[in-house]
mmCIF file of C-alpha atoms and ligand atoms in Angstrom:
data_model
loop_
_atom_site.group_PDB
_atom_site.id
_atom_site.type_symbol
_atom_site.label_atom_id
_atom_site.label_comp_id
_atom_site.label_asym_id
_atom_site.label_seq_id
_atom_site.Cartn_x
_atom_site.Cartn_y
_atom_site.Cartn_z
ATOM 1 C CA MET A 1 -62.353 -28.155 84.504
ATOM 2 C CA SER A 2 -60.541 -31.299 83.478
ATOM 3 C CA ALA A 3 -61.008 -34.408 85.666
ATOM 4 C CA GLN A 4 -57.732 -35.839 84.395
ATOM 5 C CA ARG A 5 -54.882 -34.641 86.595
ATOM 6 C CA THR A 6 -51.278 -34.256 85.520
ATOM 7 C CA TYR A 7 -48.729 -33.760 88.254
ATOM 8 C CA PHE A 8 -45.710 -31.518 87.759
ATOM 9 C CA ASP A 9 -44.885 -30.643 91.363
ATOM 10 C CA TRP A 10 -42.417 -33.352 92.348
ATOM 11 C CA ASN A 11 -40.196 -30.863 94.182
ATOM 12 C CA ALA A 12 -43.043 -30.086 96.586
ATOM 13 C CA SER A 13 -43.687 -33.795 97.089
ATOM 14 C CA ALA A 14 -43.141 -36.792 94.818
ATOM 15 C CA PRO A 15 -45.858 -39.418 94.380
ATOM 16 C CA LEU A 16 -45.403 -42.326 96.781
ATOM 17 C CA ARG A 17 -43.608 -45.188 95.047
ATOM 18 C CA PRO A 18 -45.736 -48.350 95.025
ATOM 19 C CA GLU A 19 -42.804 -50.353 96.434
ATOM 20 C CA ALA A 20 -42.438 -47.913 99.345
ATOM 21 C CA ARG A 21 -46.159 -48.150 99.991
ATOM 22 C CA GLU A 22 -46.079 -51.956 99.958
ATOM 23 C CA ALA A 23 -43.114 -52.046 102.317
ATOM 24 C CA MET A 24 -44.900 -49.671 104.692
ATOM 25 C CA VAL A 25 -48.173 -51.562 104.653
ATOM 26 C CA ALA A 26 -46.332 -54.795 105.398
ATOM 27 C CA THR A 27 -44.657 -53.075 108.366
ATOM 28 C CA MET A 28 -47.681 -51.457 109.929
ATOM 29 C CA ASP A 29 -48.773 -54.588 111.734
ATOM 30 C CA ALA A 30 -45.388 -55.091 113.378
ATOM 31 C CA ALA A 31 -46.199 -54.410 117.024
ATOM 32 C CA GLY A 32 -42.707 -54.188 118.453
ATOM 33 C CA ASN A 33 -40.911 -51.084 119.632
ATOM 34 C CA PRO A 34 -37.412 -51.063 118.091
ATOM 35 C CA SER A 35 -35.955 -50.396 121.550
ATOM 36 C CA SER A 36 -37.485 -53.550 123.094
ATOM 37 C CA VAL A 37 -35.304 -56.606 123.508
ATOM 38 C CA HIS A 38 -37.950 -59.244 122.783
ATOM 39 C CA THR A 39 -38.507 -60.850 119.384
ATOM 40 C CA GLU A 40 -41.107 -58.302 118.248
ATOM 41 C CA GLY A 41 -38.840 -55.460 119.277
ATOM 42 C CA ARG A 42 -35.861 -56.952 117.498
ATOM 43 C CA HIS A 43 -37.945 -57.408 114.352
ATOM 44 C CA ALA A 44 -38.861 -53.709 114.390
ATOM 45 C CA ARG A 45 -35.183 -52.858 115.035
ATOM 46 C CA ASP A 46 -34.130 -54.943 112.006
ATOM 47 C CA LEU A 47 -36.585 -53.054 109.825
ATOM 48 C CA VAL A 48 -35.208 -49.702 110.969
ATOM 49 C CA GLU A 49 -31.592 -50.794 110.513
ATOM 50 C CA THR A 50 -32.223 -52.135 107.002
ATOM 51 C CA ALA A 51 -33.745 -48.776 106.061
ATOM 52 C CA ARG A 52 -30.788 -46.980 107.624
ATOM 53 C CA GLU A 53 -28.445 -48.957 105.357
ATOM 54 C CA GLN A 54 -30.562 -48.159 102.300
ATOM 55 C CA VAL A 55 -30.490 -44.436 103.064
ATOM 56 C CA ALA A 56 -26.751 -44.567 103.825
ATOM 57 C CA VAL A 57 -26.047 -46.226 100.451
ATOM 58 C CA LEU A 58 -27.953 -43.482 98.607
ATOM 59 C CA VAL A 59 -25.543 -40.842 99.908
ATOM 60 C CA GLY A 60 -22.385 -42.932 100.359
ATOM 61 C CA ALA A 61 -22.419 -42.647 104.148
ATOM 62 C CA ASN A 62 -21.833 -45.130 106.897
ATOM 63 C CA PRO A 63 -25.213 -46.343 108.334
ATOM 64 C CA ALA A 64 -24.113 -45.227 111.815
ATOM 65 C CA GLU A 65 -23.920 -41.669 110.453
ATOM 66 C CA VAL A 66 -27.624 -41.620 109.481
ATOM 67 C CA VAL A 67 -30.050 -40.302 112.114
ATOM 68 C CA PHE A 68 -33.750 -40.435 111.282
ATOM 69 C CA THR A 69 -35.792 -37.279 111.827
ATOM 70 C CA SER A 70 -39.315 -36.119 111.011
ATOM 71 C CA GLY A 71 -38.093 -34.631 107.733
ATOM 72 C CA ALA A 72 -35.585 -32.211 106.288
ATOM 73 C CA THR A 73 -37.113 -29.300 108.206
ATOM 74 C CA GLU A 74 -36.167 -30.966 111.471
ATOM 75 C CA ALA A 75 -32.771 -32.008 110.104
ATOM 76 C CA ASN A 76 -32.030 -28.415 109.057
ATOM 77 C CA ALA A 77 -33.247 -26.953 112.364
ATOM 78 C CA TRP A 78 -31.101 -29.454 114.234
ATOM 79 C CA ALA A 79 -28.022 -28.863 112.075
ATOM 80 C CA LEU A 80 -28.207 -25.099 112.570
ATOM 81 C CA GLY A 81 -28.579 -24.949 116.348
ATOM 82 C CA GLY A 82 -25.689 -24.161 118.660
ATOM 83 C CA TRP A 83 -23.403 -22.093 116.389
ATOM 84 C CA ASP A 84 -21.861 -18.684 117.070
ATOM 85 C CA THR A 85 -21.638 -17.827 113.363
ATOM 86 C CA ILE A 86 -23.603 -19.156 110.386
ATOM 87 C CA PHE A 87 -22.635 -18.390 106.782
ATOM 88 C CA LEU A 88 -25.703 -18.721 104.577
ATOM 89 C CA SER A 89 -27.166 -17.483 101.342
ATOM 90 C CA GLY A 90 -30.503 -15.823 100.619
ATOM 91 C CA ILE A 91 -31.389 -18.658 98.248
ATOM 92 C CA GLU A 92 -31.648 -21.235 101.052
ATOM 93 C CA HIS A 93 -34.955 -22.905 101.842
ATOM 94 C CA GLU A 94 -36.992 -21.311 104.623
ATOM 95 C CA SER A 95 -36.281 -24.335 106.851
ATOM 96 C CA VAL A 96 -32.616 -23.236 106.812
ATOM 97 C CA ARG A 97 -33.170 -19.489 106.958
ATOM 98 C CA ALA A 98 -35.692 -19.467 109.788
ATOM 99 C CA PRO A 99 -33.760 -21.554 112.358
ATOM 100 C CA ALA A 100 -30.570 -19.646 111.489
ATOM 101 C CA LYS A 101 -32.385 -16.364 112.163
ATOM 102 C CA ILE A 102 -33.788 -17.403 115.523
ATOM 103 C CA SER A 103 -30.639 -19.225 116.653
ATOM 104 C CA GLY A 104 -29.005 -16.059 117.967
ATOM 105 C CA ALA A 105 -25.911 -16.777 115.862
ATOM 106 C CA ARG A 106 -24.228 -14.021 113.908
ATOM 107 C CA LEU A 107 -25.344 -14.457 110.300
ATOM 108 C CA VAL A 108 -22.986 -13.844 107.402
ATOM 109 C CA ASP A 109 -24.591 -13.517 103.967
ATOM 110 C CA ILE A 110 -23.192 -15.514 101.072
ATOM 111 C CA PRO A 111 -24.332 -13.479 98.051
ATOM 112 C CA ALA A 112 -25.959 -15.253 95.118
ATOM 113 C CA GLY A 113 -25.164 -14.316 91.535
ATOM 114 C CA PRO A 114 -27.757 -13.720 88.801
ATOM 115 C CA GLU A 115 -26.958 -17.210 87.503
ATOM 116 C CA GLY A 116 -28.476 -18.569 90.725
ATOM 117 C CA ARG A 117 -25.373 -19.861 92.462
ATOM 118 C CA ALA A 118 -23.981 -18.880 95.860
ATOM 119 C CA ARG A 119 -20.752 -16.887 95.443
ATOM 120 C CA ILE A 120 -18.322 -18.542 97.833
ATOM 121 C CA ASP A 121 -15.496 -16.498 96.283
ATOM 122 C CA ALA A 122 -17.161 -13.330 97.640
ATOM 123 C CA LEU A 123 -16.349 -14.543 101.165
ATOM 124 C CA ALA A 124 -12.647 -13.925 100.494
ATOM 125 C CA ARG A 125 -13.295 -10.280 101.367
ATOM 126 C CA PHE A 126 -14.788 -11.193 104.726
ATOM 127 C CA GLU A 127 -12.770 -10.645 107.924
ATOM 128 C CA MET A 128 -12.519 -14.173 109.333
ATOM 129 C CA ASP A 129 -11.927 -13.422 112.987
ATOM 130 C CA ALA A 130 -13.893 -13.866 116.212
ATOM 131 C CA LEU A 131 -16.239 -16.338 114.559
ATOM 132 C CA GLY A 132 -16.439 -18.779 117.474
ATOM 133 C CA ARG A 133 -18.057 -22.095 116.471
ATOM 134 C CA ALA A 134 -18.918 -21.438 112.850
ATOM 135 C CA VAL A 135 -20.716 -23.330 110.102
ATOM 136 C CA VAL A 136 -21.261 -22.742 106.405
ATOM 137 C CA THR A 137 -24.645 -23.982 105.234
ATOM 138 C CA LEU A 138 -25.202 -24.390 101.510
ATOM 139 C CA GLN A 139 -27.991 -26.337 99.818
ATOM 140 C CA MET A 140 -26.938 -28.840 97.182
ATOM 141 C CA ALA A 141 -29.704 -27.973 94.717
ATOM 142 C CA ASN A 142 -32.223 -25.184 94.905
ATOM 143 C CA ASN A 143 -35.858 -26.247 95.274
ATOM 144 C CA GLU A 144 -37.245 -23.473 93.058
ATOM 145 C CA THR A 145 -34.727 -23.265 90.238
ATOM 146 C CA GLY A 146 -33.033 -26.675 90.485
ATOM 147 C CA ILE A 147 -29.667 -24.903 90.247
ATOM 148 C CA LEU A 148 -26.800 -26.925 91.718
ATOM 149 C CA GLN A 149 -24.692 -25.091 94.278
ATOM 150 C CA PRO A 150 -20.909 -25.103 94.684
ATOM 151 C CA VAL A 151 -20.827 -27.284 97.801
ATOM 152 C CA THR A 152 -17.307 -28.572 97.092
ATOM 153 C CA GLU A 153 -16.077 -24.994 96.939
ATOM 154 C CA ALA A 154 -17.852 -24.251 100.231
ATOM 155 C CA VAL A 155 -16.113 -27.241 101.799
ATOM 156 C CA SER A 156 -12.649 -26.050 100.663
ATOM 157 C CA PHE A 157 -13.364 -22.568 101.969
ATOM 158 C CA ALA A 158 -14.600 -23.970 105.277
ATOM 159 C CA ARG A 159 -11.618 -26.299 105.677
ATOM 160 C CA GLN A 160 -9.227 -23.442 104.998
ATOM 161 C CA HIS A 161 -10.752 -21.466 107.852
ATOM 162 C CA GLY A 162 -11.603 -24.278 110.276
ATOM 163 C CA LEU A 163 -15.376 -24.031 109.822
ATOM 164 C CA SER A 164 -17.949 -26.831 109.741
ATOM 165 C CA VAL A 165 -20.218 -27.417 106.733
ATOM 166 C CA HIS A 166 -23.867 -28.371 106.463
ATOM 167 C CA THR A 167 -25.657 -29.078 103.207
ATOM 168 C CA ASP A 168 -29.373 -29.393 102.628
ATOM 169 C CA ALA A 169 -29.423 -32.164 100.037
ATOM 170 C CA THR A 170 -33.218 -32.489 100.012
ATOM 171 C CA GLN A 171 -33.688 -31.724 96.313
ATOM 172 C CA ALA A 172 -30.417 -33.244 95.120
ATOM 173 C CA ALA A 173 -30.693 -36.728 96.606
ATOM 174 C CA GLY A 174 -31.643 -39.267 93.963
ATOM 175 C CA ARG A 175 -31.155 -36.641 91.249
ATOM 176 C CA VAL A 176 -27.379 -36.311 91.363
ATOM 177 C CA PRO A 177 -24.913 -38.837 92.786
ATOM 178 C CA ILE A 178 -23.883 -37.940 96.340
ATOM 179 C CA ASP A 179 -20.799 -39.281 98.069
ATOM 180 C CA PHE A 180 -20.891 -38.054 101.646
ATOM 181 C CA VAL A 181 -17.269 -39.050 102.281
ATOM 182 C CA ASP A 182 -15.871 -37.462 99.104
ATOM 183 C CA LEU A 183 -17.965 -34.352 99.552
ATOM 184 C CA GLY A 184 -16.422 -33.773 102.978
ATOM 185 C CA VAL A 185 -19.400 -32.042 104.610
ATOM 186 C CA ASP A 186 -20.078 -32.569 108.317
ATOM 187 C CA LEU A 187 -23.873 -32.564 108.173
ATOM 188 C CA LEU A 188 -26.310 -33.378 105.372
ATOM 189 C CA SER A 189 -30.116 -33.145 105.435
ATOM 190 C CA LEU A 190 -32.475 -35.457 103.564
ATOM 191 C CA SER A 191 -36.223 -35.752 103.107
ATOM 192 C CA SER A 192 -38.063 -38.953 102.201
ATOM 193 C CA HIS A 193 -41.050 -37.501 100.350
ATOM 194 C CA LYS A 194 -38.957 -35.845 97.650
ATOM 195 C CA LEU A 195 -37.681 -39.311 96.736
ATOM 196 C CA GLY A 196 -41.059 -41.002 96.504
ATOM 197 C CA GLY A 197 -41.081 -42.103 100.128
ATOM 198 C CA PRO A 198 -43.680 -41.067 102.711
ATOM 199 C CA LYS A 199 -43.962 -37.558 104.109
ATOM 200 C CA GLY A 200 -42.892 -36.773 107.667
ATOM 201 C CA VAL A 201 -39.575 -38.627 107.704
ATOM 202 C CA GLY A 202 -36.058 -37.640 106.765
ATOM 203 C CA ALA A 203 -32.552 -37.811 108.117
ATOM 204 C CA LEU A 204 -29.606 -35.814 109.258
ATOM 205 C CA VAL A 205 -26.380 -37.501 108.198
ATOM 206 C CA ILE A 206 -23.695 -36.648 110.760
ATOM 207 C CA ARG A 207 -20.084 -37.326 109.878
ATOM 208 C CA ASP A 208 -18.428 -39.835 112.174
ATOM 209 C CA GLY A 209 -16.632 -37.924 114.924
ATOM 210 C CA VAL A 210 -18.853 -34.821 114.688
ATOM 211 C CA THR A 211 -21.014 -34.196 117.741
ATOM 212 C CA ILE A 212 -24.002 -31.918 117.879
ATOM 213 C CA ALA A 213 -26.378 -31.610 120.803
ATOM 214 C CA PRO A 214 -29.735 -33.369 120.294
ATOM 215 C CA LEU A 215 -32.596 -31.159 119.198
ATOM 216 C CA ILE A 216 -35.099 -33.515 120.798
ATOM 217 C CA ALA A 217 -34.077 -34.951 124.145
ATOM 218 C CA GLY A 218 -35.759 -37.824 125.947
ATOM 219 C CA GLY A 219 -35.239 -41.545 125.347
ATOM 220 C CA GLY A 220 -32.010 -43.037 124.082
ATOM 221 C CA GLN A 221 -33.153 -43.702 120.498
ATOM 222 C CA GLU A 222 -30.872 -43.113 117.525
ATOM 223 C CA ARG A 223 -27.824 -43.585 119.775
ATOM 224 C CA ARG A 224 -29.013 -40.823 122.064
ATOM 225 C CA ARG A 225 -28.976 -38.345 119.190
ATOM 226 C CA ARG A 226 -32.720 -38.055 118.505
ATOM 227 C CA ALA A 227 -35.243 -39.092 121.122
ATOM 228 C CA GLY A 228 -38.650 -40.555 120.368
ATOM 229 C CA THR A 229 -39.874 -43.959 119.267
ATOM 230 C CA GLU A 230 -38.974 -44.360 115.624
ATOM 231 C CA ASN A 231 -41.735 -44.071 113.020
ATOM 232 C CA VAL A 232 -40.958 -47.581 111.808
ATOM 233 C CA ALA A 233 -43.353 -47.737 108.846
ATOM 234 C CA ALA A 234 -42.300 -44.337 107.533
ATOM 235 C CA ILE A 235 -38.627 -45.176 107.956
ATOM 236 C CA VAL A 236 -39.141 -48.436 106.048
ATOM 237 C CA GLY A 237 -40.868 -46.522 103.240
ATOM 238 C CA PHE A 238 -38.009 -44.011 103.194
ATOM 239 C CA GLY A 239 -35.481 -46.853 102.926
ATOM 240 C CA ALA A 240 -37.356 -48.479 100.033
ATOM 241 C CA ALA A 241 -37.626 -45.138 98.234
ATOM 242 C CA ALA A 242 -33.931 -44.407 98.788
ATOM 243 C CA SER A 243 -32.937 -47.719 97.151
ATOM 244 C CA LEU A 244 -35.120 -47.025 94.143
ATOM 245 C CA ALA A 245 -33.925 -43.440 93.877
ATOM 246 C CA LEU A 246 -30.398 -44.752 93.576
ATOM 247 C CA ASN A 247 -31.434 -46.752 90.484
ATOM 248 C CA ASP A 248 -33.089 -43.640 89.043
ATOM 249 C CA LEU A 249 -29.685 -42.020 88.746
ATOM 250 C CA GLU A 250 -29.043 -44.282 85.753
ATOM 251 C CA THR A 251 -31.903 -42.730 83.799
ATOM 252 C CA VAL A 252 -31.413 -39.144 84.868
ATOM 253 C CA GLY A 253 -30.429 -38.253 81.281
ATOM 254 C CA ASP A 254 -33.936 -39.208 80.077
ATOM 255 C CA LEU A 255 -35.399 -36.977 82.756
ATOM 256 C CA ALA A 256 -33.272 -34.058 81.576
ATOM 257 C CA ALA A 257 -34.383 -34.702 77.978
ATOM 258 C CA ARG A 258 -38.029 -34.548 79.076
ATOM 259 C CA ARG A 259 -37.433 -31.370 81.062
ATOM 260 C CA ASP A 260 -35.751 -29.820 78.014
ATOM 261 C CA ALA A 261 -38.648 -30.856 75.773
ATOM 262 C CA ILE A 262 -41.025 -29.079 78.157
ATOM 263 C CA GLU A 263 -38.794 -26.030 78.172
ATOM 264 C CA ARG A 264 -38.734 -25.904 74.367
ATOM 265 C CA GLY A 265 -42.470 -26.509 74.101
ATOM 266 C CA LEU A 266 -43.414 -23.772 76.576
ATOM 267 C CA ILE A 267 -41.128 -21.247 74.921
ATOM 268 C CA GLU A 268 -42.325 -22.129 71.476
ATOM 269 C CA LEU A 269 -45.846 -21.287 72.577
ATOM 270 C CA VAL A 270 -44.881 -18.174 74.529
ATOM 271 C CA PRO A 271 -41.548 -16.921 73.192
ATOM 272 C CA GLU A 272 -41.304 -14.060 75.686
ATOM 273 C CA CYS A 273 -40.894 -16.550 78.558
ATOM 274 C CA VAL A 274 -37.563 -16.601 80.363
ATOM 275 C CA VAL A 275 -35.995 -19.755 81.793
ATOM 276 C CA ILE A 276 -34.304 -19.014 85.107
ATOM 277 C CA GLY A 277 -30.857 -20.562 85.400
ATOM 278 C CA GLN A 278 -30.903 -22.041 81.911
ATOM 279 C CA SER A 279 -27.139 -21.862 81.565
ATOM 280 C CA SER A 280 -26.360 -22.989 85.121
ATOM 281 C CA PRO A 281 -25.875 -26.621 86.134
ATOM 282 C CA ARG A 282 -29.300 -27.847 87.234
ATOM 283 C CA ILE A 283 -30.888 -31.009 88.549
ATOM 284 C CA ALA A 284 -32.575 -32.793 85.672
ATOM 285 C CA ASN A 285 -36.156 -32.593 86.880
ATOM 286 C CA THR A 286 -36.670 -28.892 87.520
ATOM 287 C CA LEU A 287 -37.684 -26.014 85.294
ATOM 288 C CA CYS A 288 -38.273 -22.499 86.574
ATOM 289 C CA ILE A 289 -39.853 -20.304 83.935
ATOM 290 C CA ALA A 290 -41.131 -16.739 84.108
ATOM 291 C CA TRP A 291 -43.815 -15.341 81.851
ATOM 292 C CA PRO A 292 -43.151 -11.628 82.279
ATOM 293 C CA GLY A 293 -46.224 -9.672 83.248
ATOM 294 C CA LYS A 294 -48.231 -12.728 84.377
ATOM 295 C CA SER A 295 -48.657 -13.430 88.047
ATOM 296 C CA ALA A 296 -47.335 -16.878 88.944
ATOM 297 C CA GLU A 297 -50.208 -17.272 91.372
ATOM 298 C CA THR A 298 -52.769 -16.764 88.611
ATOM 299 C CA MET A 299 -50.866 -19.123 86.309
ATOM 300 C CA VAL A 300 -50.871 -21.855 88.936
ATOM 301 C CA ILE A 301 -54.634 -21.511 89.353
ATOM 302 C CA LYS A 302 -55.301 -21.414 85.608
ATOM 303 C CA LEU A 303 -53.130 -24.447 84.942
ATOM 304 C CA ASP A 304 -54.782 -26.232 87.859
ATOM 305 C CA LEU A 305 -58.175 -25.610 86.267
ATOM 306 C CA GLU A 306 -56.765 -27.193 83.104
ATOM 307 C CA GLY A 307 -55.835 -30.256 85.165
ATOM 308 C CA VAL A 308 -52.126 -29.567 85.621
ATOM 309 C CA ALA A 309 -50.347 -29.116 88.966
ATOM 310 C CA VAL A 310 -47.306 -26.834 89.001
ATOM 311 C CA SER A 311 -46.180 -24.413 91.665
ATOM 312 C CA ALA A 312 -45.178 -20.834 92.173
ATOM 313 C CA GLY A 313 -42.021 -20.246 94.139
ATOM 314 C CA SER A 314 -41.624 -22.365 97.204
ATOM 315 C CA ALA A 315 -45.167 -23.647 97.400
ATOM 316 C CA CYS A 316 -44.276 -26.369 99.829
ATOM 317 C CA SER A 317 -44.197 -23.670 102.492
ATOM 318 C CA SER A 318 -47.940 -23.195 103.237
ATOM 319 C CA GLY A 319 -49.733 -22.540 100.045
ATOM 320 C CA LYS A 320 -48.461 -19.011 100.427
ATOM 321 C CA VAL A 321 -47.659 -17.503 97.089
ATOM 322 C CA GLY A 322 -45.914 -14.222 96.592
ATOM 323 C CA SER A 323 -42.651 -13.047 95.287
ATOM 324 C CA SER A 324 -39.945 -15.673 95.588
ATOM 325 C CA HIS A 325 -37.178 -14.841 98.084
ATOM 326 C CA VAL A 326 -34.870 -17.134 96.100
ATOM 327 C CA LEU A 327 -35.304 -15.252 92.844
ATOM 328 C CA GLU A 328 -35.027 -11.931 94.619
ATOM 329 C CA ALA A 329 -31.786 -13.081 96.277
ATOM 330 C CA MET A 330 -30.505 -13.846 92.756
ATOM 331 C CA GLY A 331 -31.165 -10.219 91.907
ATOM 332 C CA LEU A 332 -34.132 -10.773 89.606
ATOM 333 C CA ALA A 333 -36.499 -7.817 89.319
ATOM 334 C CA ALA A 334 -39.489 -8.217 91.641
ATOM 335 C CA ASP A 335 -42.029 -8.430 88.792
ATOM 336 C CA MET A 336 -39.981 -11.184 87.128
ATOM 337 C CA ALA A 337 -39.682 -13.016 90.467
ATOM 338 C CA LYS A 338 -43.462 -12.772 90.903
ATOM 339 C CA SER A 339 -44.091 -14.333 87.523
ATOM 340 C CA ALA A 340 -41.916 -17.441 87.842
ATOM 341 C CA ILE A 341 -43.483 -20.857 88.051
ATOM 342 C CA ARG A 342 -41.799 -24.133 88.793
ATOM 343 C CA VAL A 343 -42.442 -27.250 86.748
ATOM 344 C CA SER A 344 -40.897 -30.290 88.402
ATOM 345 C CA LEU A 345 -41.094 -33.833 87.128
ATOM 346 C CA GLY A 346 -39.977 -37.298 88.060
ATOM 347 C CA PRO A 347 -39.055 -40.711 86.713
ATOM 348 C CA THR A 348 -42.640 -41.655 85.844
ATOM 349 C CA THR A 349 -43.429 -38.435 83.959
ATOM 350 C CA SER A 350 -44.552 -39.556 80.503
ATOM 351 C CA ASP A 351 -44.746 -38.003 77.025
ATOM 352 C CA ARG A 352 -48.500 -37.939 77.536
ATOM 353 C CA ASP A 353 -48.053 -35.819 80.692
ATOM 354 C CA ILE A 354 -45.876 -33.430 78.728
ATOM 355 C CA GLN A 355 -48.474 -33.156 75.978
ATOM 356 C CA ARG A 356 -51.130 -32.367 78.581
ATOM 357 C CA LEU A 357 -48.952 -29.680 80.135
ATOM 358 C CA LEU A 358 -48.351 -28.056 76.758
ATOM 359 C CA ALA A 359 -52.033 -28.267 75.872
ATOM 360 C CA ALA A 360 -52.881 -26.586 79.189
ATOM 361 C CA TRP A 361 -50.261 -23.899 78.555
ATOM 362 C CA LEU A 362 -51.775 -23.280 75.140
ATOM 363 C CA ALA A 363 -55.275 -23.085 76.630
ATOM 364 C CA VAL A 364 -54.077 -20.562 79.231
ATOM 365 C CA ARG A 365 -52.266 -18.564 76.595
ATOM 366 C CA GLY A 366 -55.218 -18.441 74.234
ATOM 367 C CA PRO A 367 -55.076 -17.810 70.511
ATOM 368 C CA ARG A 368 -52.467 -15.408 69.261
ATOM 369 C CA SER A 369 -52.214 -13.754 65.933
ATOM 370 C CA MET A 370 -48.973 -14.370 64.071
ATOM 371 C CA GLU A 371 -49.028 -10.677 63.197
ATOM 372 C CA ARG A 372 -49.460 -9.579 66.806
ATOM 373 C CA GLY A 373 -48.449 -6.001 67.283
ATOM 374 C CA SER A 374 -48.040 -5.226 63.595
ATOM 375 C CA ILE A 375 -50.256 -2.827 61.706
ATOM 376 C CA GLY A 376 -51.495 -4.236 58.447
ATOM 377 C CA THR A 377 -54.170 -3.750 55.875
ATOM 378 C CA GLN A 378 -57.191 -6.016 55.861
ATOM 379 C CA ASP A 379 -55.812 -8.291 53.161
ATOM 380 C CA GLN A 380 -52.565 -8.739 55.115
ATOM 381 C CA VAL A 381 -54.438 -10.300 58.015
ATOM 382 C CA ARG A 382 -53.626 -13.965 58.023
ATOM 383 C CA PRO A 383 -55.819 -16.707 59.446
ATOM 384 C CA ARG A 384 -54.963 -17.522 63.048
ATOM 385 C CA PHE A 385 -53.594 -20.974 63.659
ATOM 386 C CA GLU A 386 -51.920 -22.744 66.519
ATOM 387 C CA ARG A 387 -48.557 -24.315 66.111
ATOM 388 C CA ILE A 388 -48.267 -27.767 67.565
ATOM 389 C CA PRO A 389 -44.961 -28.059 69.423
ATOM 390 C CA GLU A 390 -42.604 -30.615 67.976
ATOM 391 C CA GLY A 391 -40.573 -33.255 69.648
ATOM 392 C CA VAL A 392 -42.773 -34.180 72.604
HETATM 393 N N1 PMP B 1 -35.137 -28.152 102.102
HETATM 394 C C1 PMP B 1 -35.522 -28.050 100.833
HETATM 395 C C2 PMP B 1 -34.531 -27.574 99.813
HETATM 396 C C3 PMP B 1 -36.814 -28.396 100.469
HETATM 397 O O1 PMP B 1 -37.194 -28.284 99.189
HETATM 398 C C4 PMP B 1 -37.722 -28.844 101.463
HETATM 399 C C5 PMP B 1 -39.136 -29.236 101.128
HETATM 400 N N2 PMP B 1 -39.863 -28.256 100.488
HETATM 401 C C6 PMP B 1 -37.273 -28.934 102.781
HETATM 402 C C7 PMP B 1 -35.974 -28.587 103.062
HETATM 403 C C8 PMP B 1 -38.173 -29.403 103.887
HETATM 404 O O2 PMP B 1 -38.359 -30.795 103.824
HETATM 405 P P1 PMP B 1 -39.498 -31.524 104.645
HETATM 406 O O3 PMP B 1 -40.754 -31.351 103.892
HETATM 407 O O4 PMP B 1 -39.042 -32.974 104.711
HETATM 408 O O5 PMP B 1 -39.536 -30.950 106.006
#
């Protein structure tokens, strides 16, 4: 087993940015409660409000629209409570699907096509009556495939029928530009740890004028929208990470080039692999690749033993690995869905990391004869050699 670790699971959680860490450490000794009126309290309040502005800038929102939560799971659960009807797709993250299911709302399925995108046009056939208070929820980018979803189309559909719109922007923030105002959604969920901030903090961005009942009642924090003393250090780290993530958007092309180099390298070594969503618009850092016939679970373990961290399906959910509900919702055959792994990278992923991943892939694959499957005479048997992937 290799002692050197190479991390390709940024969609599960990105490494903490040193600047976010520093900002948090500097904050941890601040004693004040942001709700207190004395100097210490006001200092803590300033820290929270600065972070709120940083997060607001990342998504083009007004700071007053940003409400801090314990993460995107809470933001999604909050956003999806209190509706009579919820339109949602099978490709949503479990933190959207589960609260929708237990909310008691009528659920309307938005089908997903084999290209991995929700088919808003399919809703045209749906009888739009007796919906009550209704919301369309559509993620901005899928956590397993990276495929970008037609949120603008969902907004037009919703506006046409007087529905509200929620988007889970957890995997898109910092990877594609987001303009909350232009986008026109009512509610948008964010998570800090996907941006290189700390875990356990996120936000629900609530469009000015939209009211939703608090999920957590108690004190008057967050303008009475989310009770509980703010996690000041985590919020500060989130703010720092959000600012840096905004700068990352300038180099997102380099990230895509690295992702594509990985894609080419993996396929060159195992040509029967299939890239999921290759021709769909995707966030630059995500690659979902299936090696037909191989269990993703086994691949994750084998690559881990070679020192490389990747994931199978939605591994952020509990270490549980099985067939991916996202890939099944896209209509992929169950054995293909079971063999898909996710490789996700970030702004500090280096050429060296890519070389290590490809070396691990090669080690897992093992030697292969160039004449594999062909029947030849003894003197036709060629020496086995490994091809070194180019361009990485
Ligand atoms: N939505 C998506 C699309 C995600 O990828 C995740 C994290 N796996 C979440 C929501 C949940 O975020 P958090 O970990 O902040 O609760």
